[in-house]
Tab-separated table of C-alpha atoms and ligand atoms in Angstrom:
chain	number	residue	atom	x	y	z
A	185	MET	CA	-21.214	11.040	-30.473
A	186	SER	CA	-21.493	8.835	-33.702
A	187	ARG	CA	-23.606	6.055	-33.363
A	188	LEU	CA	-20.989	2.952	-33.362
A	189	GLY	CA	-19.837	5.955	-30.184
A	190	LEU	CA	-23.020	5.027	-29.065
A	191	PHE	CA	-22.935	1.753	-28.602
A	192	THR	CA	-19.475	1.068	-27.498
A	193	LEU	CA	-20.806	3.682	-24.473
A	194	LEU	CA	-23.792	1.463	-23.697
A	195	PHE	CA	-22.052	-1.552	-24.420
A	196	GLY	CA	-19.532	-0.422	-22.388
A	197	LEU	CA	-21.513	1.070	-19.838
A	198	ALA	CA	-22.772	-3.278	-19.446
A	199	LEU	CA	-19.344	-4.401	-18.583
A	200	VAL	CA	-18.602	-1.221	-16.151
A	201	ALA	CA	-22.382	-1.488	-14.688
A	202	ALA	CA	-23.000	-5.548	-13.973
A	203	GLU	CA	-19.872	-6.619	-12.241
A	204	GLN	CA	-21.490	-9.730	-11.490
A	205	GLY	CA	-18.682	-11.265	-12.704
A	206	TYR	CA	-16.738	-11.921	-15.553
A	207	GLU	CA	-18.289	-15.289	-16.246
A	208	GLY	CA	-17.770	-15.127	-20.973
A	209	TYR	CA	-16.067	-11.638	-20.552
A	210	ARG	CA	-12.726	-11.786	-23.401
A	211	ILE	CA	-9.597	-10.188	-22.912
A	212	TYR	CA	-7.449	-9.331	-26.662
A	213	GLU	CA	-3.913	-7.883	-27.057
A	214	VAL	CA	-4.783	-5.037	-29.571
A	215	THR	CA	-1.510	-3.280	-31.567
A	216	PRO	CA	-2.208	0.232	-33.182
A	217	THR	CA	-0.418	-0.386	-36.045
A	218	ASN	CA	-0.930	3.905	-37.646
A	219	ALA	CA	-2.069	7.169	-35.462
A	220	ALA	CA	-5.625	6.164	-36.933
A	221	GLN	CA	-6.027	3.129	-34.832
A	222	GLY	CA	-3.945	4.006	-31.719
A	223	LYS	CA	-6.311	6.728	-31.288
A	224	LEU	CA	-9.177	4.861	-31.877
A	225	LEU	CA	-8.412	2.494	-29.198
A	226	HIS	CA	-7.480	5.958	-26.645
A	227	GLY	CA	-11.028	6.690	-27.181
A	228	LEU	CA	-12.477	3.486	-26.553
A	229	SER	CA	-11.311	3.368	-22.618
A	230	GLN	CA	-13.328	6.880	-22.932
A	231	GLN	CA	-15.881	4.531	-23.659
A	232	GLY	CA	-16.602	1.804	-20.614
A	233	TYR	CA	-14.244	-0.396	-22.473
A	234	ASP	CA	-11.959	-1.747	-19.599
A	235	PHE	CA	-8.217	-1.386	-20.800
A	236	LEU	CA	-6.229	-3.220	-18.576
A	237	SER	CA	-2.673	-1.297	-20.351
A	238	LEU	CA	-2.972	0.927	-22.633
A	239	SER	CA	-0.254	2.368	-25.009
A	240	ARG	CA	-0.454	5.207	-27.310
A	241	LEU	CA	2.718	4.024	-29.316
A	242	VAL	CA	2.292	2.946	-32.869
A	243	GLY	CA	3.657	-0.847	-32.598
A	244	HIS	CA	2.782	-1.968	-28.868
A	245	PRO	CA	0.055	-3.953	-27.359
A	246	SER	CA	-2.782	-3.131	-24.948
A	247	ARG	CA	-4.397	-5.710	-23.205
A	248	VAL	CA	-8.865	-4.782	-23.135
A	249	ILE	CA	-11.252	-6.755	-21.871
A	250	VAL	CA	-14.306	-7.215	-23.266
A	251	SER	CA	-17.706	-8.834	-21.797
A	252	PRO	CA	-20.131	-10.243	-23.803
A	253	ALA	CA	-22.893	-8.063	-24.313
A	254	GLN	CA	-19.544	-6.526	-25.850
A	255	LEU	CA	-18.420	-8.845	-27.878
A	256	SER	CA	-19.866	-8.924	-31.742
A	257	SER	CA	-19.572	-4.256	-31.826
A	258	PHE	CA	-15.812	-5.185	-31.217
A	259	GLU	CA	-15.160	-7.955	-32.549
A	260	GLU	CA	-16.702	-6.340	-36.425
A	261	LEU	CA	-14.416	-3.269	-34.569
A	262	LEU	CA	-11.720	-4.703	-34.897
A	263	LYS	CA	-11.983	-6.041	-38.322
A	264	GLU	CA	-14.066	-2.728	-39.966
A	265	GLN	CA	-10.507	-1.550	-39.285
A	266	LEU	CA	-8.104	-3.969	-39.319
A	267	ILE	CA	-6.450	-4.095	-36.517
A	268	SER	CA	-4.105	-6.033	-35.342
A	269	ASN	CA	-5.285	-8.237	-32.318
A	270	ARG	CA	-4.963	-12.096	-30.168
A	271	LEU	CA	-7.755	-13.095	-28.009
A	272	LEU	CA	-5.720	-13.445	-24.423
A	273	ASN	CA	-8.296	-14.566	-22.827
A	274	ASP	CA	-11.707	-16.765	-23.606
A	275	ASN	CA	-13.001	-16.992	-19.748
A	276	LEU	CA	-12.213	-14.264	-16.989
A	277	GLY	CA	-14.298	-15.536	-15.169
A	278	ALA	CA	-12.953	-19.194	-14.567
A	279	THR	CA	-9.498	-17.828	-14.567
A	280	ILE	CA	-10.679	-15.052	-11.466
A	281	ALA	CA	-12.150	-18.358	-9.604
A	282	MET	CA	-8.615	-20.409	-10.332
A	283	GLU	CA	-6.930	-17.649	-8.566
A	284	PHE	CA	-9.085	-16.763	-5.980
A	285	ALA	CA	-9.226	-20.490	-5.119
A	286	GLN	CA	-5.330	-19.742	-5.384
A	287	ARG	CA	-5.292	-17.560	-2.777
A	288	GLN	CA	-7.839	-19.140	0.135
A	289	LEU	CA	-5.154	-22.284	-0.208
A	290	GLN	CA	-1.968	-19.450	0.840
A	291	ARG	CA	-4.785	-17.503	3.259
A	292	ARG	CA	-5.041	-20.686	5.549
A	293	LEU	CA	-1.068	-21.520	5.814
A	294	SER	CA	0.020	-18.234	6.319
A	295	PRO	CA	-2.889	-16.275	8.655
A	296	ILE	CA	-4.069	-13.071	9.330
A	297	THR	CA	-1.393	-11.190	10.596
A	298	GLY	CA	0.040	-7.712	11.019
A	299	LYS	CA	1.915	-8.023	14.000
A	300	GLY	CA	6.364	-8.850	13.278
A	301	ARG	CA	7.986	-8.625	9.404
A	302	LEU	CA	5.456	-8.947	6.969
A	303	SER	CA	6.455	-11.417	4.664
A	304	THR	CA	6.139	-11.466	0.766
A	305	ASP	CA	4.362	-14.200	0.494
A	306	ARG	CA	1.747	-13.637	-0.111
A	307	TYR	CA	-0.659	-9.967	-0.733
A	308	TYR	CA	-2.171	-8.633	2.352
A	309	THR	CA	-5.257	-7.260	3.878
A	310	HIS	CA	-5.862	-2.580	4.440
A	311	GLU	CA	-6.028	-3.383	7.796
A	312	GLU	CA	-3.590	-5.867	8.326
A	313	ILE	CA	-1.070	-2.937	6.278
A	314	THR	CA	-2.702	-0.684	9.516
A	315	ASN	CA	-1.608	-3.277	12.152
A	316	TYR	CA	1.755	-2.992	10.564
A	317	ILE	CA	2.223	-0.095	10.874
A	318	ASP	CA	0.678	0.111	14.276
A	319	ASP	CA	3.264	-1.742	15.719
A	320	LEU	CA	5.692	-0.725	13.871
A	321	ALA	CA	6.235	2.350	15.203
A	322	ALA	CA	5.234	0.523	18.544
A	323	ARG	CA	8.345	-1.453	17.993
A	324	TYR	CA	10.495	1.573	16.783
A	325	PRO	CA	9.568	4.198	18.970
A	326	GLU	CA	12.713	6.441	18.604
A	327	ARG	CA	12.805	6.320	14.828
A	328	VAL	CA	9.152	5.361	13.991
A	329	TYR	CA	5.933	6.771	13.115
A	330	VAL	CA	1.953	6.439	12.479
A	331	LYS	CA	-0.383	9.456	12.217
A	332	THR	CA	-3.838	9.057	11.028
A	333	VAL	CA	-4.537	10.699	7.961
A	334	GLY	CA	-8.030	11.161	6.823
A	335	TRP	CA	-11.025	8.625	7.006
A	336	SER	CA	-12.327	6.949	3.233
A	337	TYR	CA	-15.911	7.257	2.176
A	338	GLU	CA	-16.971	4.075	3.642
A	339	LYS	CA	-14.951	5.090	7.030
A	340	ARG	CA	-11.997	3.213	6.646
A	341	ILE	CA	-9.315	4.686	8.193
A	342	ILE	CA	-6.300	6.011	6.485
A	343	LYS	CA	-2.924	6.276	8.145
A	344	THR	CA	0.081	7.251	7.322
A	345	ILE	CA	3.537	5.883	8.419
A	346	THR	CA	6.550	8.816	9.073
A	347	ILE	CA	10.067	7.077	9.202
A	348	THR	CA	13.143	9.104	10.453
A	349	ASN	CA	16.209	8.258	11.569
A	350	GLY	CA	15.540	9.254	15.244
A	351	ASP	CA	17.774	13.342	15.204
A	352	ARG	CA	14.452	14.475	15.461
A	353	ARG	CA	16.449	17.224	13.758
A	354	PRO	CA	12.741	19.623	12.590
A	355	ASN	CA	12.320	20.519	9.355
A	356	LYS	CA	13.907	17.903	7.362
A	357	LYS	CA	13.435	17.657	4.108
A	358	VAL	CA	11.169	15.104	3.112
A	359	ILE	CA	10.368	12.394	0.274
A	360	PHE	CA	6.161	11.288	0.540
A	361	MET	CA	5.715	7.869	-1.388
A	362	ASP	CA	2.153	6.352	-1.481
A	363	GLY	CA	0.244	3.429	-3.488
A	364	THR	CA	-2.510	1.798	-3.571
A	365	PHE	CA	-4.287	4.816	-5.978
A	366	HIS	CA	-6.122	1.876	-7.896
A	367	ALA	CA	-7.676	-0.885	-6.136
A	368	ARG	CA	-6.765	-3.463	-8.286
A	369	GLU	CA	-2.995	-2.802	-8.162
A	370	TRP	CA	-1.926	-5.612	-5.497
A	371	ILE	CA	1.939	-4.944	-6.312
A	372	SER	CA	1.951	-1.272	-5.717
A	373	PRO	CA	1.003	-1.566	-1.420
A	374	ALA	CA	3.617	-4.827	-1.237
A	375	ALA	CA	5.684	-2.380	-3.000
A	376	VAL	CA	5.749	0.099	-0.242
A	377	LEU	CA	5.054	-2.220	2.179
A	378	TYR	CA	8.900	-3.739	1.457
A	379	VAL	CA	9.829	-0.308	0.829
A	380	ILE	CA	8.211	0.397	4.920
A	381	ASP	CA	10.311	-2.370	5.738
A	382	GLN	CA	13.682	-1.148	4.562
A	383	LEU	CA	13.866	2.124	5.291
A	384	ALA	CA	12.587	1.105	9.462
A	385	GLU	CA	13.395	-2.649	10.238
A	386	GLN	CA	16.608	-2.341	7.153
A	387	PHE	CA	17.588	1.124	9.420
A	388	ASP	CA	21.886	0.160	9.402
A	389	GLN	CA	22.011	-0.886	6.014
A	390	ASN	CA	19.480	2.571	4.893
A	391	ALA	CA	20.402	5.418	7.348
A	392	ASP	CA	22.225	7.057	4.387
A	393	LEU	CA	18.503	7.381	2.314
A	394	LEU	CA	18.104	9.061	6.272
A	395	LYS	CA	20.247	11.308	7.284
A	396	ASP	CA	18.969	14.685	5.585
A	397	TYR	CA	15.277	13.292	4.760
A	398	ASP	CA	12.654	12.140	6.431
A	399	TRP	CA	10.226	9.945	4.193
A	400	VAL	CA	7.142	9.558	4.702
A	401	ILE	CA	4.239	7.420	3.685
A	402	LEU	CA	0.976	6.537	3.065
A	403	PRO	CA	0.572	2.076	2.121
A	404	VAL	CA	-3.010	2.346	0.900
A	405	VAL	CA	-4.824	5.434	-0.934
A	406	ASN	CA	-7.537	3.621	-1.344
A	407	PRO	CA	-8.722	1.420	1.263
A	408	ASP	CA	-12.288	1.233	0.337
A	409	GLY	CA	-11.639	-0.672	-3.481
A	410	TYR	CA	-8.621	-2.008	-2.467
A	411	GLU	CA	-10.704	-4.401	0.064
A	412	HIS	CA	-13.530	-4.302	-2.730
A	413	THR	CA	-11.007	-6.448	-5.217
A	414	GLN	CA	-10.263	-8.782	-2.178
A	415	LYS	CA	-14.359	-10.013	-1.233
A	416	GLY	CA	-14.826	-12.769	-3.652
A	417	THR	CA	-14.837	-13.292	-7.404
A	418	LEU	CA	-16.638	-10.660	-8.470
A	419	ALA	CA	-14.609	-7.380	-8.209
A	420	ARG	CA	-10.769	-8.377	-8.644
A	421	ILE	CA	-10.468	-5.538	-12.095
A	422	PHE	CA	-12.406	-2.905	-9.472
A	423	ARG	CA	-9.321	0.292	-10.067
A	424	LYS	CA	-12.453	2.946	-8.776
A	425	THR	CA	-12.913	4.550	-5.038
A	426	ARG	CA	-16.566	3.725	-3.995
A	427	GLN	CA	-18.678	6.733	-3.129
A	428	PRO	CA	-21.740	6.168	-5.460
A	429	TYR	CA	-23.350	7.339	-8.356
A	430	LYS	CA	-26.318	7.503	-10.064
A	431	TYR	CA	-25.987	7.387	-14.151
A	432	LEU	CA	-28.932	7.180	-16.450
A	433	GLY	CA	-31.802	5.615	-13.722
A	434	GLN	CA	-28.351	2.746	-12.092
A	435	THR	CA	-25.586	3.046	-9.980
A	436	CYS	CA	-21.578	2.783	-10.564
A	437	TYR	CA	-19.466	3.284	-7.694
A	438	GLY	CA	-17.043	4.686	-7.131
A	439	ALA	CA	-14.386	8.257	-8.975
A	440	ASP	CA	-10.485	7.569	-10.914
A	441	PRO	CA	-8.504	9.096	-7.784
A	442	ASN	CA	-6.152	9.822	-10.503
A	443	ARG	CA	-8.040	11.692	-12.360
A	444	ASN	CA	-9.671	13.933	-9.182
A	445	PHE	CA	-7.286	16.558	-8.571
A	446	ASP	CA	-7.596	19.663	-9.168
A	447	PHE	CA	-5.161	21.194	-11.275
A	448	HIS	CA	-7.023	20.940	-14.943
A	449	TRP	CA	-9.181	18.924	-13.953
A	450	ASN	CA	-11.324	16.547	-16.320
A	451	GLU	CA	-9.001	18.238	-19.292
A	452	GLU	CA	-8.187	15.518	-22.083
A	453	GLY	CA	-7.232	11.728	-20.885
A	454	ALA	CA	-10.839	11.379	-17.929
A	455	SER	CA	-14.377	10.187	-18.620
A	456	SER	CA	-17.389	12.762	-17.130
A	457	THR	CA	-19.422	9.548	-17.547
A	458	PRO	CA	-19.825	8.172	-13.659
A	459	CYS	CA	-19.797	4.141	-14.553
A	460	VAL	CA	-16.108	4.557	-17.134
A	461	ASP	CA	-13.011	3.251	-15.248
A	462	THR	CA	-12.025	7.055	-15.897
A	463	TYR	CA	-14.848	9.307	-14.038
A	464	ALA	CA	-13.245	12.035	-12.959
A	465	GLY	CA	-15.353	12.932	-10.053
A	466	PRO	CA	-18.709	14.571	-10.467
A	467	LYS	CA	-14.923	18.088	-10.066
A	468	PRO	CA	-12.280	18.176	-8.741
A	469	PHE	CA	-11.837	16.150	-4.332
A	470	SER	CA	-14.832	14.999	-4.461
A	471	GLU	CA	-13.472	11.702	-2.917
A	472	PRO	CA	-12.519	11.444	0.553
A	473	GLU	CA	-9.672	10.265	-0.738
A	474	THR	CA	-7.778	12.586	-2.354
A	475	VAL	CA	-8.172	15.155	-0.407
A	476	VAL	CA	-6.243	13.825	1.373
A	477	VAL	CA	-3.692	13.316	-0.553
A	478	ARG	CA	-4.577	17.304	-1.272
A	479	ASP	CA	-3.902	18.014	1.951
A	480	LEU	CA	-0.677	16.064	2.706
A	481	MET	CA	0.610	17.218	-0.651
A	482	HIS	CA	0.520	20.643	0.507
A	483	SER	CA	1.026	20.243	4.969
A	484	LEU	CA	4.366	18.597	3.227
A	485	ALA	CA	5.161	21.313	0.370
A	486	ASP	CA	8.026	22.999	1.617
A	487	ARG	CA	10.344	19.748	3.337
A	488	GLY	CA	8.758	17.965	-0.056
A	489	VAL	CA	11.041	17.251	-2.779
A	490	MET	CA	10.388	14.098	-4.335
A	491	TYR	CA	6.395	13.180	-4.498
A	492	LEU	CA	6.737	9.043	-5.682
A	493	THR	CA	3.300	7.190	-6.258
A	494	ILE	CA	3.031	3.191	-6.714
A	495	HIS	CA	0.661	2.400	-9.798
A	496	SER	CA	1.135	-0.526	-11.626
A	497	PHE	CA	1.774	-1.838	-14.662
A	498	GLY	CA	3.989	-1.827	-17.577
A	499	ASN	CA	6.944	-0.975	-16.035
A	500	TYR	CA	6.917	2.775	-16.390
A	501	LEU	CA	8.524	5.525	-14.520
A	502	LEU	CA	6.157	8.821	-15.478
A	503	TYR	CA	7.136	12.688	-14.466
A	504	PRO	CA	5.140	16.108	-15.654
A	505	TRP	CA	3.324	17.234	-17.237
A	506	GLY	CA	-0.160	14.115	-17.848
A	507	TRP	CA	-2.264	16.645	-18.377
A	508	THR	CA	-0.014	18.403	-21.591
A	509	ASN	CA	2.608	17.804	-24.166
A	510	ASP	CA	4.308	19.951	-23.719
A	511	LEU	CA	7.622	19.498	-20.765
A	512	PRO	CA	8.032	21.582	-17.875
A	513	GLU	CA	11.047	23.681	-17.473
A	514	THR	CA	12.553	21.262	-14.835
A	515	TRP	CA	12.336	18.389	-17.222
A	516	MET	CA	16.003	17.828	-17.493
A	517	ASP	CA	16.494	17.230	-13.254
A	518	LEU	CA	12.955	15.035	-13.225
A	519	ASP	CA	14.338	12.159	-16.043
A	520	GLU	CA	17.641	12.319	-14.424
A	521	VAL	CA	16.048	11.286	-11.410
A	522	ALA	CA	13.910	8.601	-13.324
A	523	LYS	CA	16.539	7.702	-15.763
A	524	ALA	CA	18.296	6.572	-12.203
A	525	GLY	CA	16.051	4.801	-11.146
A	526	GLY	CA	15.955	2.510	-14.422
A	527	ASP	CA	19.189	2.134	-15.103
A	528	ALA	CA	19.658	0.881	-11.614
A	529	ILE	CA	16.881	-1.476	-12.109
A	530	GLU	CA	17.989	-2.701	-15.234
A	531	ALA	CA	21.855	-3.016	-14.379
A	532	ALA	CA	20.481	-5.828	-10.661
A	533	THR	CA	17.557	-7.352	-13.256
A	534	GLY	CA	17.588	-6.767	-17.264
A	535	THR	CA	14.127	-5.145	-16.613
A	536	VAL	CA	14.022	-2.236	-18.866
A	537	TYR	CA	11.419	0.466	-17.301
A	538	ALA	CA	10.773	2.496	-19.813
A	539	VAL	CA	11.498	6.560	-18.834
A	540	GLY	CA	10.104	10.466	-19.663
A	541	SER	CA	7.120	12.821	-19.155
A	542	SER	CA	3.400	10.802	-18.905
A	543	THR	CA	2.320	12.154	-21.757
A	544	ASN	CA	5.143	11.293	-23.908
A	545	VAL	CA	5.817	7.854	-23.111
A	546	LEU	CA	1.820	6.616	-21.970
A	547	TYR	CA	-1.323	8.635	-22.961
A	548	ILE	CA	-2.485	12.452	-21.940
A	549	ALA	CA	-3.631	12.224	-18.335
A	550	ALA	CA	-5.966	15.363	-16.665
A	551	GLY	CA	-5.953	15.152	-13.264
A	552	ALA	CA	-3.372	13.029	-11.810
A	553	SER	CA	-1.503	13.406	-8.752
A	554	ASP	CA	1.513	13.279	-9.993
A	555	ASP	CA	0.617	16.183	-11.543
A	556	TYR	CA	-0.394	17.504	-8.853
A	557	ALA	CA	2.507	16.941	-6.875
A	558	PHE	CA	4.523	18.814	-8.717
A	559	TYR	CA	2.351	22.256	-9.036
A	560	ALA	CA	1.952	22.106	-5.364
A	561	GLY	CA	5.706	22.120	-5.167
A	562	PHE	CA	8.154	19.374	-4.799
A	563	ASN	CA	11.019	19.427	-6.685
A	564	ILE	CA	10.296	15.989	-8.258
A	565	SER	CA	7.379	13.771	-9.213
A	566	ILE	CA	7.422	10.440	-10.571
A	567	THR	CA	4.296	8.083	-11.613
A	568	MET	CA	6.399	4.011	-10.759
A	569	GLU	CA	4.551	1.701	-12.500
A	570	LEU	CA	5.774	-1.881	-11.325
A	571	SER	CA	5.963	-5.281	-13.464
A	572	GLY	CA	2.548	-6.777	-14.157
A	573	GLY	CA	2.081	-10.670	-13.347
A	574	GLY	CA	-1.023	-13.125	-13.719
A	575	ILE	CA	-3.203	-13.138	-17.032
A	576	THR	CA	-4.656	-9.564	-16.108
A	577	GLY	CA	-1.381	-7.038	-15.342
A	578	PHE	CA	-2.177	-6.897	-11.695
A	579	ASP	CA	-2.447	-11.279	-11.057
A	580	PRO	CA	1.209	-11.159	-10.282
A	581	PRO	CA	0.960	-14.624	-8.746
A	582	ALA	CA	1.794	-14.771	-5.206
A	583	SER	CA	5.124	-16.479	-5.670
A	584	LYS	CA	6.353	-13.409	-7.588
A	585	ILE	CA	6.023	-10.480	-5.246
A	586	ASP	CA	9.495	-10.929	-3.776
A	587	GLU	CA	10.924	-10.939	-7.205
A	588	PHE	CA	8.077	-7.913	-7.807
A	589	VAL	CA	9.046	-5.832	-4.764
A	590	THR	CA	13.360	-5.999	-4.099
A	591	GLU	CA	13.261	-5.119	-8.017
A	592	THR	CA	11.068	-2.090	-6.942
A	593	TRP	CA	13.283	-1.463	-4.149
A	594	ILE	CA	17.154	-0.742	-6.575
A	595	GLY	CA	15.500	1.601	-8.258
A	596	ILE	CA	13.270	3.528	-5.388
A	597	ARG	CA	16.935	4.081	-3.603
A	598	ALA	CA	18.586	5.395	-7.060
A	599	MET	CA	15.483	7.607	-6.758
A	600	ALA	CA	15.939	8.844	-3.644
A	601	GLU	CA	20.266	8.998	-3.483
A	602	LYS	CA	20.585	11.318	-6.555
A	603	VAL	CA	17.132	12.992	-5.709
A	604	ILE	CA	19.637	13.415	-2.220
A	605	GLU	CA	22.667	14.334	-4.203
A	606	LYS	CA	20.696	17.048	-6.541
A	607	TYR	CA	19.328	18.903	-3.501
B	997	0X9	O1	-4.060	5.988	-15.195
B	997	0X9	C1	-2.826	7.035	-14.470
B	997	0X9	O2	-3.708	7.209	-13.571
B	997	0X9	C2	-1.537	5.949	-14.714
B	997	0X9	N1	-1.649	4.977	-15.218
B	997	0X9	S1	-2.405	3.098	-14.869
B	997	0X9	O3	-2.536	2.660	-15.301
B	997	0X9	N2	-2.095	2.630	-12.657
B	997	0X9	O4	-3.581	3.859	-14.412
B	997	0X9	C3	-0.342	6.762	-15.152
B	997	0X9	C4	-0.385	7.792	-14.513
B	997	0X9	C5	0.908	8.994	-15.131
B	997	0X9	N3	0.238	10.235	-14.385
B	997	0X9	C6	-0.962	11.045	-15.415
B	997	0X9	N4	-0.942	10.977	-16.558
B	997	0X9	N5	-0.182	12.663	-14.897
B	998	ZN	ZN1	-2.982	3.092	-11.330
């Protein structure tokens, strides 16, 4: 490793390990103007810099958080390498504190719930989401059932909700959808809840999607991480699970669940350093949460036609492979389904989703759930990166939730229709 590499790594560790809030942290937008700069930025993401968004495409801006300790070496690097940049926020701590205060106020106006329909007025906790799906199963026992599929590292319950049309036909084809792999991507569970609402509460309008298919939905893959981001203001942009790992005498928390799957595990675009955001874990499936998803995938693989995993942000519809530049043999089927989603959204709202293989459109990253599902037998496997908002991209204001989740549903519905027509 070069001296610069070592410096950036050590400063990077200070960033992710401290978790003492984001006072004085900055957000920069950086735009590579040639491939070498793109590569350099990608290198930083492996060395402890927290990229809020990262594009491998020349001319496409990425957002990165820079801690006070990283600042001088980062600015030097920008100058030396002539990287085009823009300071977006000069005190992330203050912005997060403001957003937190707004949420607290909202929560007082709209108290803890979990019974009846959930509005799109605010974000919900893991407990509220679990209560909500339990309540749905109680209200629609003919069509909806909830199953406990495992426990997180901190022993939070993980449940799936299965939505059917109630005809009790066994072995129907399956669409398997999940959300909240990454703790900070709050719009993900919000969008998944909206899909559940459409299929269960708005059944009459969506019965066509349930005629030959059951939908198995896991709203919160990573409840520990998700809850952690909701506690106070110190960890709003935490990404990983919460299992502790020791590194150089300190403790860093979590592995990136989307680098932890045993398919070309840790080969590309993942880190072996526990304090880095894309830590692949000490071994494949080291995290109980990814074991849950793996076991579900295998149990559903015979009937599973589409796997859909909801992330944010950047407006992408990504399909395998994410571990190599190569495309799978059936890439045209994947492309057709993903494009159906992107086209429907663009026609309805004007929002443009970039469609393509993960590696070609975004960046190379092995050990993710989409590649694993495809390898496990799902014909179609898609990662959907929703719209972003707020200064970090992970914080769309509550007033935007409704717009984003309805737009997402338009895309998901169109993809499901295409899948139903094709398979
Ligand atoms: O990096 C990820 O895990 C996903 N992006 S995110 O900003 N939500 O973290 C993209 C994963 C795409 N799939 C593969 N690389 N296989
Ligand atoms: Zn994500």
